[in-house]
XYZ file of C-alpha atoms in Angstrom:
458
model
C -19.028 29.663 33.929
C -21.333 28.742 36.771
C -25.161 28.374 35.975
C -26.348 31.170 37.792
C -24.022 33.230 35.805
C -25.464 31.764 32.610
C -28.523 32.195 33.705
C -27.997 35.781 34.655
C -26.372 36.251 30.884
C -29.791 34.987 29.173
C -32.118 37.460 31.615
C -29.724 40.320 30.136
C -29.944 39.412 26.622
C -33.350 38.250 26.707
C -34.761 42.073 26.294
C -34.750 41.990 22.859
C -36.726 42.926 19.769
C -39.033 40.682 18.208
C -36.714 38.177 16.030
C -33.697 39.032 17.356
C -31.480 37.878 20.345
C -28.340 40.891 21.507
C -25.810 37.479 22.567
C -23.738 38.759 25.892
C -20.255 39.687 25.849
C -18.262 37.243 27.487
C -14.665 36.205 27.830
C -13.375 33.231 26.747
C -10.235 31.286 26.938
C -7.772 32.289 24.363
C -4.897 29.887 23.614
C -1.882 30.938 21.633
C 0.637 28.131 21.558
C 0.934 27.462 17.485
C 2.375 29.204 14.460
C -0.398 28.145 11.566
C -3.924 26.709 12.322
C -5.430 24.841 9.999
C -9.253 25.037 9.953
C -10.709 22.070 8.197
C -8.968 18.310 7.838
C -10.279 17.127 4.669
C -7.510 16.143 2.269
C -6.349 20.384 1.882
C -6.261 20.587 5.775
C -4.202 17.734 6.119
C -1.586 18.331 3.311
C -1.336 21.769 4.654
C -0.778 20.584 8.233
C 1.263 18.067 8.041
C 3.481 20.127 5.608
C 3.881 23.212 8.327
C 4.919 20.672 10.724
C 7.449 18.864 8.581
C 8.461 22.331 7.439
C 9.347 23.321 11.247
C 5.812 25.209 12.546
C 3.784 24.171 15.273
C 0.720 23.441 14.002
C -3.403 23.257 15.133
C -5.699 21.551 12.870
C -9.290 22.083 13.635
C -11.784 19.674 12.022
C -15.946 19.532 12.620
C -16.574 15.909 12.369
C -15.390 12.646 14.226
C -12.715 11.758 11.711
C -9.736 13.486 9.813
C -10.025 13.228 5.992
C -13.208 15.127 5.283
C -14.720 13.992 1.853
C -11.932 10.927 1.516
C -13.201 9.991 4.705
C -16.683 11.496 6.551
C -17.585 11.489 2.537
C -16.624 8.072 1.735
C -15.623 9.097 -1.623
C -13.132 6.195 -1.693
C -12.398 7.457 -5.494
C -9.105 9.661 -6.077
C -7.978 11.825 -8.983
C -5.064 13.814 -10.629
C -3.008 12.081 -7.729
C 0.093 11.350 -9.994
C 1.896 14.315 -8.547
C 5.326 13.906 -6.120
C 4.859 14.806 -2.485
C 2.111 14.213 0.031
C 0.027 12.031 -2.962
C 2.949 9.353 -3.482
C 3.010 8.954 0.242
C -0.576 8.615 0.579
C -0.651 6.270 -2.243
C 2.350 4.353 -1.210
C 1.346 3.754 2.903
C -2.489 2.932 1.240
C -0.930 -0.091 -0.796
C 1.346 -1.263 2.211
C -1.957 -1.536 4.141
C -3.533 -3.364 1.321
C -6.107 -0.695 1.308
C -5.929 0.295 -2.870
C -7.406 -1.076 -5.600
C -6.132 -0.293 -9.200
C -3.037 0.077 -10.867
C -3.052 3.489 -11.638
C -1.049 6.272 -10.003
C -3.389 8.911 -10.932
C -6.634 7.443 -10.043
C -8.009 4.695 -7.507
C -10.096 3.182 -4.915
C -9.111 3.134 -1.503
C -10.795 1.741 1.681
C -12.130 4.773 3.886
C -11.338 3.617 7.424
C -7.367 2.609 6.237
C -7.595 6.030 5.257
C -8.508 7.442 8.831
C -6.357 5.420 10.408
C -3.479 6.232 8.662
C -3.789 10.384 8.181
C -4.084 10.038 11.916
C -0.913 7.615 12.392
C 0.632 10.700 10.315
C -0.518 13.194 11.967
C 0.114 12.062 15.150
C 3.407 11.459 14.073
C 4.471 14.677 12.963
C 3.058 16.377 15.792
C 0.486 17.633 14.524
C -2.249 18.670 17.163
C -5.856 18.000 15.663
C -8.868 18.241 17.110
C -12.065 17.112 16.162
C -15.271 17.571 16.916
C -14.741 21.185 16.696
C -16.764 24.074 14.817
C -15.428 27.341 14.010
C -17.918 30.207 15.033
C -16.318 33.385 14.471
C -13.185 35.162 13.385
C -11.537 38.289 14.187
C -9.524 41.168 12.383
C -7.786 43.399 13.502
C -5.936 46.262 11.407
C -6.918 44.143 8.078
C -5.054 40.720 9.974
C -6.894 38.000 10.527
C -5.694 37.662 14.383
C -8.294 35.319 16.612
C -10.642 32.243 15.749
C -13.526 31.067 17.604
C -14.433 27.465 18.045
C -17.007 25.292 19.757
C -17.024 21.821 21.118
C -17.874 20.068 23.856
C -15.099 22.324 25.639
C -17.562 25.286 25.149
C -16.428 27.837 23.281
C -12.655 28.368 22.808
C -10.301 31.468 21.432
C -7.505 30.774 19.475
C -4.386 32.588 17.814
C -1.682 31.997 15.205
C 0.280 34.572 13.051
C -1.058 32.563 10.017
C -4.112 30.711 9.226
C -5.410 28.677 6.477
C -8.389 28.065 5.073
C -9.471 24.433 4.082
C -12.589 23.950 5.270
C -14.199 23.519 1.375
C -16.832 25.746 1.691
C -14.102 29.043 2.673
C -15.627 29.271 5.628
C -13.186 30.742 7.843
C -12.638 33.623 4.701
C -16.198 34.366 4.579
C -16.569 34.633 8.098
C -13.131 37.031 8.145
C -15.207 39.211 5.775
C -13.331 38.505 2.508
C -15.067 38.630 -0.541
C -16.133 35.224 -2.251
C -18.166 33.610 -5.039
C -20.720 30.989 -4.836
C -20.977 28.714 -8.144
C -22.424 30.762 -10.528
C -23.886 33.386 -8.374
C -21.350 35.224 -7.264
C -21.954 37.001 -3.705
C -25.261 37.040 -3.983
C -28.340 36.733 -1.563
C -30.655 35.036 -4.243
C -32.365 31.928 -2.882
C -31.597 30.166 -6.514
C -28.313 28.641 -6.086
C -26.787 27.776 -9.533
C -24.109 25.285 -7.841
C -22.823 21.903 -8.964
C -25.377 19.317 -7.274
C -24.791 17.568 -3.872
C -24.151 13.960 -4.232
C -24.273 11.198 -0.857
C -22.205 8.119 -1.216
C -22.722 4.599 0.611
C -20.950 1.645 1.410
C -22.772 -1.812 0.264
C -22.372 -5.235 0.576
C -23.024 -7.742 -2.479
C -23.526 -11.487 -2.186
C -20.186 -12.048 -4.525
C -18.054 -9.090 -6.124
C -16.748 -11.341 -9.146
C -20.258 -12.203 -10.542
C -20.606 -8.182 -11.008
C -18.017 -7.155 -13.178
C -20.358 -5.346 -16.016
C -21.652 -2.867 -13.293
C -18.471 -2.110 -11.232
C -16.618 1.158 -12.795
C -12.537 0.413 -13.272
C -12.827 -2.815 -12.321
C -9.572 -4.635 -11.307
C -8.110 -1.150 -12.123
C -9.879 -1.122 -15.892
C -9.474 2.469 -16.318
C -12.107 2.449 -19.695
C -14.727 0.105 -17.961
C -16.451 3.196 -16.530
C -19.108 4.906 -19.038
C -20.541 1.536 -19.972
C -20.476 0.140 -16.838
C -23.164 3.470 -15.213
C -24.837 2.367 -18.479
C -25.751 -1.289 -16.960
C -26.232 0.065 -13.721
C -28.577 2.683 -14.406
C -30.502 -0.030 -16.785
C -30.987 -2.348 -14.151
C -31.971 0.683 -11.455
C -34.694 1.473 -14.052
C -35.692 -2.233 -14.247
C -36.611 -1.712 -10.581
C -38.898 0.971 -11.441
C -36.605 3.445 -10.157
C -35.486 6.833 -11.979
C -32.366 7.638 -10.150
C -31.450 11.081 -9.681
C -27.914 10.828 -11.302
C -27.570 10.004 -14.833
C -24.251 8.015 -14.255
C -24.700 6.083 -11.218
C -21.628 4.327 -10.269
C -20.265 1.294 -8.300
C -16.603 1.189 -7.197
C -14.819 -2.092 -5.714
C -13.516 -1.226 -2.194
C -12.671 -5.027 -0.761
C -13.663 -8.552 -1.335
C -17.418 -8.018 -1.306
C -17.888 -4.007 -0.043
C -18.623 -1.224 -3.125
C -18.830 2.296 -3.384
C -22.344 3.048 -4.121
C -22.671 6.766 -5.979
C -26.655 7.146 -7.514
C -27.727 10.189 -6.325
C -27.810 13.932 -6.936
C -29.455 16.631 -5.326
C -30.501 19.905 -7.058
C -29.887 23.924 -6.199
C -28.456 23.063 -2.848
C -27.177 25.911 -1.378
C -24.277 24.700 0.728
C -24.446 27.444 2.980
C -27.720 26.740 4.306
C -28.401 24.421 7.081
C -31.918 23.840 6.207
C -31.408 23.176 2.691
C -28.126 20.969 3.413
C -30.391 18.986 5.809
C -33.276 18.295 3.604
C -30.392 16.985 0.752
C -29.269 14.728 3.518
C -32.644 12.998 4.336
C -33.505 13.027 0.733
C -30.688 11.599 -0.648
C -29.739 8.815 2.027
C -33.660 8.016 1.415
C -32.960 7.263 -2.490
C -30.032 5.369 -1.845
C -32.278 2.736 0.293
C -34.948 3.132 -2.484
C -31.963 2.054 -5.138
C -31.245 -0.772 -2.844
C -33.524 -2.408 -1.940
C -35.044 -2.329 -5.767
C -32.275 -3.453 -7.281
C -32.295 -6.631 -4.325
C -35.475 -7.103 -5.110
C -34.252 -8.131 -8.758
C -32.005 -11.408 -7.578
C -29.339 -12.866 -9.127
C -26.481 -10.923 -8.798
C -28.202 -8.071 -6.568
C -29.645 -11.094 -4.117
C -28.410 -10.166 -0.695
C -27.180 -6.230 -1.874
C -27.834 -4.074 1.151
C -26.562 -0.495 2.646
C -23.425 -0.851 4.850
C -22.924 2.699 6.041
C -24.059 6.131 4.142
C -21.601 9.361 4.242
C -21.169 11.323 7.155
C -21.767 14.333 5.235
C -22.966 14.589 2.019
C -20.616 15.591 -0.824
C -19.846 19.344 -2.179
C -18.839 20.117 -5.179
C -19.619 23.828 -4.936
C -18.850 25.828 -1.805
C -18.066 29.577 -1.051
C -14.336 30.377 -2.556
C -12.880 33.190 -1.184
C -11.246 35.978 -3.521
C -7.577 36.126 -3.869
C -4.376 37.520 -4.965
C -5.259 36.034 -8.598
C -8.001 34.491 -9.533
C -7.922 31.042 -11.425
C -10.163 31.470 -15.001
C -11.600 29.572 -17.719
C -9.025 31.214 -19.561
C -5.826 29.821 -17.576
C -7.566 26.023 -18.432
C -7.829 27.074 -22.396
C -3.936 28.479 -22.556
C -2.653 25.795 -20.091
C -1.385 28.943 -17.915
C 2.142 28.795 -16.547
C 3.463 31.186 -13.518
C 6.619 31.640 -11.346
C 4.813 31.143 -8.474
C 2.782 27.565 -9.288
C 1.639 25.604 -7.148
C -0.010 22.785 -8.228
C 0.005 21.139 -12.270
C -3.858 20.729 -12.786
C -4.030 17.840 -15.521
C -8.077 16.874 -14.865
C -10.301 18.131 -16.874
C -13.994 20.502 -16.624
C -15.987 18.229 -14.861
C -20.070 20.313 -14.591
C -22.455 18.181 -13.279
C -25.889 18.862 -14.470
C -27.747 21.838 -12.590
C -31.200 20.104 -12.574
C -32.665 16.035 -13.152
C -34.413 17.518 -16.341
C -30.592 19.031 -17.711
C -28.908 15.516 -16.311
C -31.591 13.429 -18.350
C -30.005 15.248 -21.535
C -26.394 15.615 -20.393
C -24.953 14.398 -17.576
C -21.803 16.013 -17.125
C -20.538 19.115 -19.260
C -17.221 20.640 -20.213
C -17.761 24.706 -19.219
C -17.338 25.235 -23.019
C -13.766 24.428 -23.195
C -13.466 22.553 -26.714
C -9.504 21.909 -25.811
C -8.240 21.613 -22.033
C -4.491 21.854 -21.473
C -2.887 21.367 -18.203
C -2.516 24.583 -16.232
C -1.055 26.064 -12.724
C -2.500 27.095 -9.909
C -0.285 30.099 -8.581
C 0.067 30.967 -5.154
C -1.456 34.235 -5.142
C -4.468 32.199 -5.508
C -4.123 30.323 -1.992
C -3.380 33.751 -0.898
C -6.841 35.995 0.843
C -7.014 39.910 -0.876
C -9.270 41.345 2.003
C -7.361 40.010 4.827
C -4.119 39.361 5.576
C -2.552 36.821 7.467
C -5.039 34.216 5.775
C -4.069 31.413 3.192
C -6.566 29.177 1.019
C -6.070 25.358 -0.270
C -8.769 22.943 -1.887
C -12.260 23.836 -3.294
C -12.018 27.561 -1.593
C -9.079 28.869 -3.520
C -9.709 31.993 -5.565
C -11.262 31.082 -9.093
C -13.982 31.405 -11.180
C -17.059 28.627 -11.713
C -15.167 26.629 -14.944
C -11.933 26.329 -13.024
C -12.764 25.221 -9.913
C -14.683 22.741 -11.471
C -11.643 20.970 -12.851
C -9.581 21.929 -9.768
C -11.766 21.085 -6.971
C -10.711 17.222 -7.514
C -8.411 15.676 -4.669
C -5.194 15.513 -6.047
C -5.089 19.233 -6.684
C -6.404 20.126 -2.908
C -3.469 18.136 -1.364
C -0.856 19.814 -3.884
C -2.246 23.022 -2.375
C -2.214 21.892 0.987
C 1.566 21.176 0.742
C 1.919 24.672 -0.797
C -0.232 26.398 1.469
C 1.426 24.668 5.149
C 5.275 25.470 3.710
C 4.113 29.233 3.051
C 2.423 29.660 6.214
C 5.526 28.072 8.031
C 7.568 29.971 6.668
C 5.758 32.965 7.338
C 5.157 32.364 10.880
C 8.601 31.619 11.580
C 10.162 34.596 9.978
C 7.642 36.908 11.545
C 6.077 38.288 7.870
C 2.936 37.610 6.113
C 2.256 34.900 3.244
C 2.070 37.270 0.279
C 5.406 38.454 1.471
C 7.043 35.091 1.115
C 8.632 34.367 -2.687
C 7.257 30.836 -4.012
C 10.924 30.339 -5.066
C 11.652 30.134 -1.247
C 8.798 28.055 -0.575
C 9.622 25.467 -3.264
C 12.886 25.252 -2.170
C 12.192 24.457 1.199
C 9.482 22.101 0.336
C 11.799 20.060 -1.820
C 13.744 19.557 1.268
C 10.814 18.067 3.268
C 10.864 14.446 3.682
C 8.480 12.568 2.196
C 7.927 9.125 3.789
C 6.891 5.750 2.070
């Protein structure tokens, strides 16, 4: 677009009521070169893209930051769980210890080093021919006779059109769903406009140095792969972040070894964070990277073991637990969790458990973490109507905005689970793509079969 055009466009929509702003019609590129796009590459978007691929599609996978991974990554959560499960988690697992880039024995749950991890999704990615970009927003989406058709992305390319005959949603917060119109939920709120926003809190994590790893033992959660030294060991940490005078905001602040003398530092929470507001998100951000510095440079201030402890890096982004999820074919309930819910069409074998962080710092002073009121968890499925959109079709869910209610997707939401759904979720929309119907028209039996034919690479 020259300027003069531009310029031009901004005159035209310029006459305008007070508060508003009528945006110009304009065309844009459209590109239409892939069977499934894949909005979102946290650990969803890349099971699900990588899985088309290997299951014959031609894939796009559209991610907003500089990195692909998401909250293993941009997040630097560098802690895994319910990742005992066959497919895309055993390779992960397997190419992390090659690299030398896990810590722990475990299969199920373990520390891994955040950059091996961006390294090697893209090494996969690249690959399997997957074709990622990053750097890249969605803006809009477009239906058309009840199918989601066209996306709508922005990047330093300006702003792009794009089509597929499927897409799929793993952008955590469902916002490619909510922005199709589907219907969605929002922690405990439901679709709601209140400004109160009853979610799980927002937590930022940090890399830090310490002067020497071995002389901190009683403060480093599963150390050496010591899957019971965890409660005691937030207990010793939060002790000595009150002997600094501080009150952190999280009642279980945890370290987690990532190499020789780099941790995982997780100490803060932050409160009735909508995660769908800009503002509010941005405020968390400065307020939370601020308390991690606080934390630091107290407990340095102490000696001894913390002499020398400093910030290496803070997240990207800030970590969601809550985001929009968008309303399926079936909806995943506190009930499927109680009954340890079977179907024909699982997915995913959810074996972690209710994990509710507190709501507020006065709620986390008296309980940190609650259990949704289930007195006995059994492991449950997630079925595949539940990656599955009921207001549009054409569009497929995986990770934290499946279809469920608060409870569930509080014991779902964990990584293990969004990958398992990312494998189901890219096979499905292959298959769809390539046989010219829509997702809810493909049987899991077919899906499962073909998946247990993909290769999966150690």
């Amino acid at each position: 677009m020259q300027l003069g055009q531009t310029a031009a466009f901004a005159a035209e929509g310029a006459a305008t009521s007070v508060g508003k702003f009528n945006e110009p019609a304009r065309q844009l590129s459209l590109v239409e070169d892939v069977d499934v796009i894949v909005c979102g590459a946290g650990p969803a978007g890349i099971a699900a893209a990588i899985t088309a691929a290997r299951a014959g599609a031609k894939v796009r996978l559209f991610e907003v930051h500089g990195c692909l991974g998401g909250v293993w990554t941009a997040g630097l959560l560098t802690w895994i769980f319910d990742f005992d499960k066959p497919g895309m988690t055993r390779e992960i697992s397997e190419k992390l210890e090659k690299r030398g880039a896990r810590r722990g024995a475990s299969k199920n749950r373990f520390v891994y080093e955040p950059d091996e991890m961006k390294l090697l999704l893209e090494d996969i990615c690249v690959e399997e021919g997957v074709q990622f970009r990053l750097h890249t927003r969605l803006v809009d989406a477009y239906v058309e006779s009840g199918r989601l058709t066209t996306i709508v992305t922005e990047s330093v390319s300006g702003r792009e059109a794009w089509r597929a005959p499927v897409f799929i949603d793993t952008t955590g917060d469902g916002v490619l769903g909510a922005m199709a119109g589907c219907a969605w939920d929002l922690g405990q709120m439901g679709q709601s406009k209140k400004v109160e926003c009853l979610c799980q809190p927002l937590t930022m994590n940090a890399l830090a140095a310490v002067k020497d790893v071995t002389q901190m033992q009683k403060y480093i959660s599963f150390y050496k792969g010591d899957l019971k030294w965890h409660v005691e060991a937030t207990k010793n940490l939060k002790t000595d972040i009150n002997r600094a005078g501080i009150d952190p905001s999280y009642g279980m602040p945890t370290i987690f070894h990532v190499r020789d003398n780099i941790v995982l530092l997780m100490a803060n929470h932050e409160y009735g964070v909508r995660p769908d507001d800009a503002d509010a998100i941005t405020a968390a951000t400065v307020r939370s990277r601020h308390e991690i510095f606080d934390i630091t440079r107290g407990l340095r201030a102490l000696g001894g073991v913390w002499d020398g402890f400093q910030v290496v890096a803070t997240a990207e982004q800030i970590g969601v637990r809550d985001g929009k999820r968008i309303r399926g074919r079936y909806v995943v309930k506190k009930s499927d969790l109680e009954e340890g819910a079977r179907h024909k069409d699982g997915v995913a074998r959810v074996t972690f458990g209710v994990d509710i962080h507190a709501k507020s710092k006065k709620d986390n002073d008296k309980e940190t973490i609650t259990r949704g009121g289930i007195k006995k968890f059994t492991p449950y499925d997630i079925p595949l109507r539940a990656l599955i959109a009921k207001d549009v079709d054409g569009l497929m869910m995986a990770g934290r905005c499946i279809s469920g209610d608060f409870v569930a997707h509080a014991s779902y939401r964990v990584t293990g689970n969004a990958v398992a759904m990312g494998e189901a979720a890219g096979v499905v929309a292959a298959i769809a793509a390539s046989s010219k119907r829509l997702p809810h028209e493909v049987d899991w039996a077919e899906g499962s079969e073909k998946l247990a034919r993909i290769s999966w690479k150690a």
